[in-house]
Coordinates of C-alpha atoms and ligand atoms in Angstrom, one line a residue:
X65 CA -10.4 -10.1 -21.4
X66 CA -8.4 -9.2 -24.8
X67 CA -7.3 -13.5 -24.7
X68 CA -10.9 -14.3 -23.7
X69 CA -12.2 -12.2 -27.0
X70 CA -9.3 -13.4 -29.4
X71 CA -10.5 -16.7 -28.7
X72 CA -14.2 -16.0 -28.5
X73 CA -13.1 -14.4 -32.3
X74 CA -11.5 -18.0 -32.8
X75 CA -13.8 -20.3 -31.8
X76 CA -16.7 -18.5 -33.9
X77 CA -18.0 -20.9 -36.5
X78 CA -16.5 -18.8 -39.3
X79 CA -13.3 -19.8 -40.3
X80 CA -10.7 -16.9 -39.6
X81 CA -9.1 -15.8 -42.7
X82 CA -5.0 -17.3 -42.3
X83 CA -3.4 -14.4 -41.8
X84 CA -5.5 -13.2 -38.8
X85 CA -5.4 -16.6 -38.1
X86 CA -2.0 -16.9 -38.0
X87 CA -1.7 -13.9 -35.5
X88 CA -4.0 -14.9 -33.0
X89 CA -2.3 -18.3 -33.1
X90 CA 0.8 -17.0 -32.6
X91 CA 0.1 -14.0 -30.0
X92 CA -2.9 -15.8 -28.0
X93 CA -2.4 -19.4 -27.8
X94 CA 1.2 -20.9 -27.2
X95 CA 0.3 -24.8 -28.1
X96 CA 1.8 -25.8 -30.7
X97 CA -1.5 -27.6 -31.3
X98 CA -3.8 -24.7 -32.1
X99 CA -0.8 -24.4 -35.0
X100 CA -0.8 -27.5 -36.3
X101 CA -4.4 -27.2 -37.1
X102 CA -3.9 -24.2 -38.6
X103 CA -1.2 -25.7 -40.4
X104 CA -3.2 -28.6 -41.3
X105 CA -6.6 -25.9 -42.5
X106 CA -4.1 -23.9 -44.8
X107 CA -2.8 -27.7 -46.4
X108 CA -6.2 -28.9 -47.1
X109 CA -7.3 -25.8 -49.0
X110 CA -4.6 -26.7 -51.9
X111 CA -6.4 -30.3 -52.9
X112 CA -9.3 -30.8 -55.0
X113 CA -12.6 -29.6 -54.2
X114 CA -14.5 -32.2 -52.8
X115 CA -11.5 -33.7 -50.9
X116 CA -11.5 -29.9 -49.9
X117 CA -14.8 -29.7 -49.6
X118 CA -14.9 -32.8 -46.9
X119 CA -11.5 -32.0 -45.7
X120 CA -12.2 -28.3 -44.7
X121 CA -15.8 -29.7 -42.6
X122 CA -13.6 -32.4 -40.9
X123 CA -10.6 -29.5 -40.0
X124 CA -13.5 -27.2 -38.9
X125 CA -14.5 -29.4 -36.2
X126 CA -11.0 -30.0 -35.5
X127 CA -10.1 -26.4 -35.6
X128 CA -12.7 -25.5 -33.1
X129 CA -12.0 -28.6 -31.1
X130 CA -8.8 -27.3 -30.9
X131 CA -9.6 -24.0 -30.0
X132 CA -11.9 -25.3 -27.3
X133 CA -8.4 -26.7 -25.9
X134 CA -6.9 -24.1 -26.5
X135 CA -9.0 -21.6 -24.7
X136 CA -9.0 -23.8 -21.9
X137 CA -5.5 -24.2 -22.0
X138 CA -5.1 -20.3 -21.8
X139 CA -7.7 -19.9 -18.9
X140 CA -5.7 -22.8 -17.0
X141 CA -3.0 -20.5 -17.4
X142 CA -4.7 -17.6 -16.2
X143 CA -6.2 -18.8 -13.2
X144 CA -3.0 -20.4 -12.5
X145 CA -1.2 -17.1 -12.7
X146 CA -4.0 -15.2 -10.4
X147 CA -3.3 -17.8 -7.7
X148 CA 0.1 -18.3 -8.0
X149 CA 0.3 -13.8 -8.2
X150 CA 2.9 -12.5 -6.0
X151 CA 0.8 -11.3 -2.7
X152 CA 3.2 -8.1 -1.2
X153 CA 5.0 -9.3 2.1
X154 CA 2.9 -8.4 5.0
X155 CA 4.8 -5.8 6.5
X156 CA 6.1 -5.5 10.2
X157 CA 5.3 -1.8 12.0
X158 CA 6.8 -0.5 15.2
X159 CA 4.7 2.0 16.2
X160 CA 5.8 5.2 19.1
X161 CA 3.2 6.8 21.6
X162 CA 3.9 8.9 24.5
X163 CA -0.2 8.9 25.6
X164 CA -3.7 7.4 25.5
X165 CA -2.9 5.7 22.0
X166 CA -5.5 5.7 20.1
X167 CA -3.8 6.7 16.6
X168 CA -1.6 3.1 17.6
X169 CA -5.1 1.5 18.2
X170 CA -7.0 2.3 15.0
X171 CA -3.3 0.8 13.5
X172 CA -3.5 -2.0 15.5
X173 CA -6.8 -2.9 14.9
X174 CA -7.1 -2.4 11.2
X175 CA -4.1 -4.6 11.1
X176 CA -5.9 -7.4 13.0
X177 CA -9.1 -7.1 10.6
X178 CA -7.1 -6.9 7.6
X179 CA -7.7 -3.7 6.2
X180 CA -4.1 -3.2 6.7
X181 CA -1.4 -5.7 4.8
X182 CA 1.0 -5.6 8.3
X183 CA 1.4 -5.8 12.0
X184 CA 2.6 -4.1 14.6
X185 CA 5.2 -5.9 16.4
X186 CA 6.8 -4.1 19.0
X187 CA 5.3 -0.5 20.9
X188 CA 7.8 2.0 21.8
X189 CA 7.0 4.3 24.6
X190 CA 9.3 7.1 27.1
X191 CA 6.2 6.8 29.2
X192 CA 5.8 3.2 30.5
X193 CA 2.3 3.4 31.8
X194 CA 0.9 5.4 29.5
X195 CA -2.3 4.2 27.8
X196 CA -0.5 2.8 24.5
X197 CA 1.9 1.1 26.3
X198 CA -1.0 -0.7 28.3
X199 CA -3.1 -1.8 25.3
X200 CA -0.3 -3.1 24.1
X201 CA 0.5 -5.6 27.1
X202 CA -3.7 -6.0 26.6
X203 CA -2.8 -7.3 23.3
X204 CA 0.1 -8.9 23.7
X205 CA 2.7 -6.6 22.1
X206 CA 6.1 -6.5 23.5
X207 CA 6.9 -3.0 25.1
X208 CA 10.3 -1.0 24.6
X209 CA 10.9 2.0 26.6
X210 CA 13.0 4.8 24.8
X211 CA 14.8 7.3 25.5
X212 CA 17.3 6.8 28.7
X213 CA 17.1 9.5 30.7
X214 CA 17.3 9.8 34.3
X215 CA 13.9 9.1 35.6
X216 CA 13.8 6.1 32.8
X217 CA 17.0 4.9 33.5
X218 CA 16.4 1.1 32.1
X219 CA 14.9 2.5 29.0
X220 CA 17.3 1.5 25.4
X221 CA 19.7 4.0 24.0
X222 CA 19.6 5.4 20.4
X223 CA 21.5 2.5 19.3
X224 CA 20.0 0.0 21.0
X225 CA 16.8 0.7 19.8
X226 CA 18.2 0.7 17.1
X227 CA 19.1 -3.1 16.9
X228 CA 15.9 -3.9 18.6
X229 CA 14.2 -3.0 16.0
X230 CA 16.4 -4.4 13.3
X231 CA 15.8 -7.7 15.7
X232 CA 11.9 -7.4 15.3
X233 CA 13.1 -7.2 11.8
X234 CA 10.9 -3.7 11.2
X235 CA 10.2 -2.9 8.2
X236 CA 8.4 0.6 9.0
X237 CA 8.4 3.2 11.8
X238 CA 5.0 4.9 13.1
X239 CA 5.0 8.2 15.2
X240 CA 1.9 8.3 17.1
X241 CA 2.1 10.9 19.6
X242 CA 5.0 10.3 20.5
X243 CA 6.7 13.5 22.3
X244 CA 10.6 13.2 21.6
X245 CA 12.7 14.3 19.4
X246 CA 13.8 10.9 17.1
X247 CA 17.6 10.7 17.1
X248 CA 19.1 10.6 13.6
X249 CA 20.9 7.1 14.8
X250 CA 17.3 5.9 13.8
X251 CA 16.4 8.3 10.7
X252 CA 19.7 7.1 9.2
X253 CA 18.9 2.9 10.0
X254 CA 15.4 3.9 8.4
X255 CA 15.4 5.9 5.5
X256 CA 12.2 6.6 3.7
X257 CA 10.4 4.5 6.5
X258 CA 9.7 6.5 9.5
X259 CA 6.2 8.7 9.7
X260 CA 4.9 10.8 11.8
X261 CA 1.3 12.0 12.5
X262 CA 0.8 16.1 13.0
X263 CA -2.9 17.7 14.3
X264 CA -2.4 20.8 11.5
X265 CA -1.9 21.3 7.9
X266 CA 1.9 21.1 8.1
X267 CA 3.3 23.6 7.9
X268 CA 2.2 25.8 9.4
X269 CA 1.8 25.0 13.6
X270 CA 4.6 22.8 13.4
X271 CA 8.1 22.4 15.1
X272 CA 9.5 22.3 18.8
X273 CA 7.0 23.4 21.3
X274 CA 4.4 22.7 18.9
X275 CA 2.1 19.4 20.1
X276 CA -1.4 18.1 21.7
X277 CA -3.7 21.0 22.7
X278 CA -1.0 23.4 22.2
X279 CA -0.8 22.5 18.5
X280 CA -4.9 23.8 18.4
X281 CA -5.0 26.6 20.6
X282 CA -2.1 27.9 18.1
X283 CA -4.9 27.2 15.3
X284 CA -7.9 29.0 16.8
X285 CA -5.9 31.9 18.1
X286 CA -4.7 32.4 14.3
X287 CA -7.9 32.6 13.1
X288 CA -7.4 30.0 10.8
X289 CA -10.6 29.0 9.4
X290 CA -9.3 25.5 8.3
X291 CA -7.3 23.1 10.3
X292 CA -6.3 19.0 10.2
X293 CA -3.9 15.9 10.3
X294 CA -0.8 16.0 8.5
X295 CA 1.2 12.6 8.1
X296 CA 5.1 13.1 7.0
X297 CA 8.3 11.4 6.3
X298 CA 10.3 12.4 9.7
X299 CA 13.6 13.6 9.4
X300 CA 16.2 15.1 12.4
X301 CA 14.1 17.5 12.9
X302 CA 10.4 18.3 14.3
X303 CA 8.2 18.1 11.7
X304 CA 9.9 19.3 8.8
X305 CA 10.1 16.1 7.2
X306 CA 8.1 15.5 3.3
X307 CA 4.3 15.9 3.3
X308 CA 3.0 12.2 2.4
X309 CA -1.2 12.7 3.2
X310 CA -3.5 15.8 5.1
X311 CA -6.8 16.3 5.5
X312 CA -8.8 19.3 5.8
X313 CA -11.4 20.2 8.8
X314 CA -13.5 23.4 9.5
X315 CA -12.0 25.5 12.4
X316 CA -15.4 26.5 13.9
X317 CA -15.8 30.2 15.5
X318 CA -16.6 29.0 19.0
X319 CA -14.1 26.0 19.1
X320 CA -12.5 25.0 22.5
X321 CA -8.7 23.5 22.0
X322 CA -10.4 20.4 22.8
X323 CA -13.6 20.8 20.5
X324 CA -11.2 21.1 17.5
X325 CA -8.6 18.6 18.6
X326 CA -11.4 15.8 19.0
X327 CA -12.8 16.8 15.4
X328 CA -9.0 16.4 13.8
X329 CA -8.7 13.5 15.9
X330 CA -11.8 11.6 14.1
X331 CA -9.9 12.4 10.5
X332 CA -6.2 11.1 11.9
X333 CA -7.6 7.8 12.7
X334 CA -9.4 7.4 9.4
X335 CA -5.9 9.2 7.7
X336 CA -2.9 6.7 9.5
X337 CA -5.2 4.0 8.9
X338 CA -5.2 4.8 4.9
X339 CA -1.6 5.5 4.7
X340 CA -0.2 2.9 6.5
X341 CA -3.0 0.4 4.4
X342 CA -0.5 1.9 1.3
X343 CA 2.7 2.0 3.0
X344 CA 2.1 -1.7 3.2
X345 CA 1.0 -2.5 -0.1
X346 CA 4.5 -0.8 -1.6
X347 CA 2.1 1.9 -2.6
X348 CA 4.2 5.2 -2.2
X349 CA 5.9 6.6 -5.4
X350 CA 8.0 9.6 -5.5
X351 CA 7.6 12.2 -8.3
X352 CA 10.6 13.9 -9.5
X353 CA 10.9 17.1 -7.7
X354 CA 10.9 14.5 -4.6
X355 CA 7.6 14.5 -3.6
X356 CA 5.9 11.5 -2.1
X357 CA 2.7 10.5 -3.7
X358 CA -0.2 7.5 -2.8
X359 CA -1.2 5.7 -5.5
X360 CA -4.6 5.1 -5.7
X361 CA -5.3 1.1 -5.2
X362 CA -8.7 1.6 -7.3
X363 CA -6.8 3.0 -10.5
X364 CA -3.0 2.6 -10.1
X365 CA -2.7 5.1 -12.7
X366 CA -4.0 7.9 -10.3
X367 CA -1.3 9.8 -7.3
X368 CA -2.7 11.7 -4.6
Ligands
LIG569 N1 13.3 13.7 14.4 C1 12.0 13.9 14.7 N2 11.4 13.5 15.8 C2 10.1 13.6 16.0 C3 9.3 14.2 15.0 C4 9.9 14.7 13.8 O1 9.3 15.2 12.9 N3 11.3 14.5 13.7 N4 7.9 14.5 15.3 C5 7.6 14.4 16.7 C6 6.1 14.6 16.9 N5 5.8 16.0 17.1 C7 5.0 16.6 16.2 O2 4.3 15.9 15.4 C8 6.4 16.7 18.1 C9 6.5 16.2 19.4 C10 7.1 16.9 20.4 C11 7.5 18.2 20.3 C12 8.1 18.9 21.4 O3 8.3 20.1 21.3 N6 8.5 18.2 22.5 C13 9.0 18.8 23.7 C14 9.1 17.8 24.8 C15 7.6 17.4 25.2 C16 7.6 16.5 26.3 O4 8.6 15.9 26.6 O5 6.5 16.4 27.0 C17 10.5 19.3 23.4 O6 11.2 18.6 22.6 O7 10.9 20.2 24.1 C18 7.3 18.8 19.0 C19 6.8 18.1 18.0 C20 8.1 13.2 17.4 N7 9.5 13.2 17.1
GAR570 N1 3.2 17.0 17.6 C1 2.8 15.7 17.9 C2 1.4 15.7 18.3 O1 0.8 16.6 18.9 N2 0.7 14.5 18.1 C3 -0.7 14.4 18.4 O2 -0.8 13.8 19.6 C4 -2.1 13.1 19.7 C5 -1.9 11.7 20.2 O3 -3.1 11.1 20.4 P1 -3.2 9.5 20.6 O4 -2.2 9.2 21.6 O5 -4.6 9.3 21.1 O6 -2.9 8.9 19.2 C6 -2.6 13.1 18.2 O7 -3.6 14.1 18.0 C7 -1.4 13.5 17.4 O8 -1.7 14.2 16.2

């Protein structure tokens, strides 16, 4: 807008006096052209009057001739620079679920309608027919059963899941109900990249022991008037990791576990689905006491 109205300024009829001339040349237009006629205007104004007179008509038309060039010169530019603007490398998620899914889904599916700049590329599961794991082979992606243990003895160790995912070439890691504890094999290959989504207002109702229905009936037998998703940056242990997003829901007096985990549910769809949209667009900053902040993709100058 400010080249548009420098030029706008320019190409007026009136003839700019040289020395804001000489700056909107200079700091607006980079042809050498636009110059010259300035160069030529300045010239002219030296000679005799009717010369001058005749002279300054002929280097207005030129002038704003030139400026009409110019201006669409600068535009060219412009437009060339929106298309040619570096679009943010559409990211790759792996995303972990140990149940029905349907924090992995609302991913998934935002991802295919393009709310979300990325794609989940591989599903990681220690339950194998769980519902996740079987909307993924709906959809197509490729199923990797972690941990090892005895009744899942084909499932990947820490390190191999490890190179897995660094085959898959992931760029970010998704907790989504997912029941084990990540091994810090992984936390160390993916620093600053792995999330996890928590059904209360981290943290308090957090830690080992603390998930699904037992994470609400915690809540309501508090007395907690106020409950909600937490997303966090997962570290080695449960759910002490940085606060990255909540969201705030009404703990009503007659809830059920299952009345207030279906209302939190509704807000953890809408909340992974807004985080990992920024995650994706490279919109996480860090403020300096080392908290992790969104910044708003409406007004970049705004963190929440
Ligand atoms: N290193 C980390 N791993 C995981 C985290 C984390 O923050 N750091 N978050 C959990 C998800 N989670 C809460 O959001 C969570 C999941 C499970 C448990 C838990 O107590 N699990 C039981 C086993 C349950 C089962 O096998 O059915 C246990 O460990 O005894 C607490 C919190 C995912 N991983
Ligand atoms: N502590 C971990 C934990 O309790 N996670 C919770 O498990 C549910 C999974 O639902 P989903 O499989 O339908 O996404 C979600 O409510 C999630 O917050």
């Amino acid at each position: 807008m400010e080249t548009q109205s420098l030029f706008s300024g320019f190409c007026s009829n009136s003839v700019i006096p040289s020395s804001k001339t000489s700056r909107n040349l200079l700091c607006s237009s980079p042809s050498s052209q636009s110059y010259s006629s300035y160069f030529l205007q300045s010239k002219y104004r030296v000679s005799f009057r009717r010369q001058c007179f005749l002279a300054s008509q002929r280097l207005r038309a030129v002038s704003r001739l030139e400026c009409k060039k110019s201006v669409e010169k600068v535009s060219d530019v412009i437009s060339g620079m929106e298309d040619s603007k570096p679009s943010v490398k559409r990211k790759r998620l792996a995303v972990f679920v140990s149940g029905g899914g349907s924090n992995f889904r609302s991913i998934h599916q935002a991802c295919v309608e393009g709310a979300v700049n990325g794609d989940v590329v591989v599903l990681v599961t220690n339950k194998h027919a769980c519902g996740g794991a079987l909307y993924a082979g709906d959809k197509g992606i490729p199923v990797v059963l972690f941990p090892k243990t005895k009744d899942e003895p084909d499932a990947l160790s820490s390190d191999d899941l490890v190179n897995v995912l660094r085959r898959f070439e992931v760029d970010f890691v998704l907790l989504a109900g997912y029941l084990k504890l990540i091994p810090v094999e992984l936390i160390r290959a993916y620093p600053r990249s792995i999330f996890n989504i928590h059904p209360s207002l981290l943290p308090a109702f957090g830690g080992k022991g603390y998930y699904g229905l037992k994470v609400h009936k915690a809540v309501i037998a508090s007395g907690a008037r106020y409950s909600g998703p937490t997303i966090h940056f997962v570290d080695e242990h449960y759910d002490t990791g940085r606060i990255l997003a909540q969201r705030v829901v009404p703990v009503l007096a007659n809830d059920s576990p299952e009345e207030l985990a279906a209302r939190v549910l509704v807000e953890e769809h809408k909340l992974y689905v807004e985080v990992t949209a920024a995650l994706c667009e490279d919109r996480i900053v860090w403020r300096e006491d080392g908290v992790p902040l969104i910044q708003s993709k409406e007004n970049p100058e705004e963190c929440y």
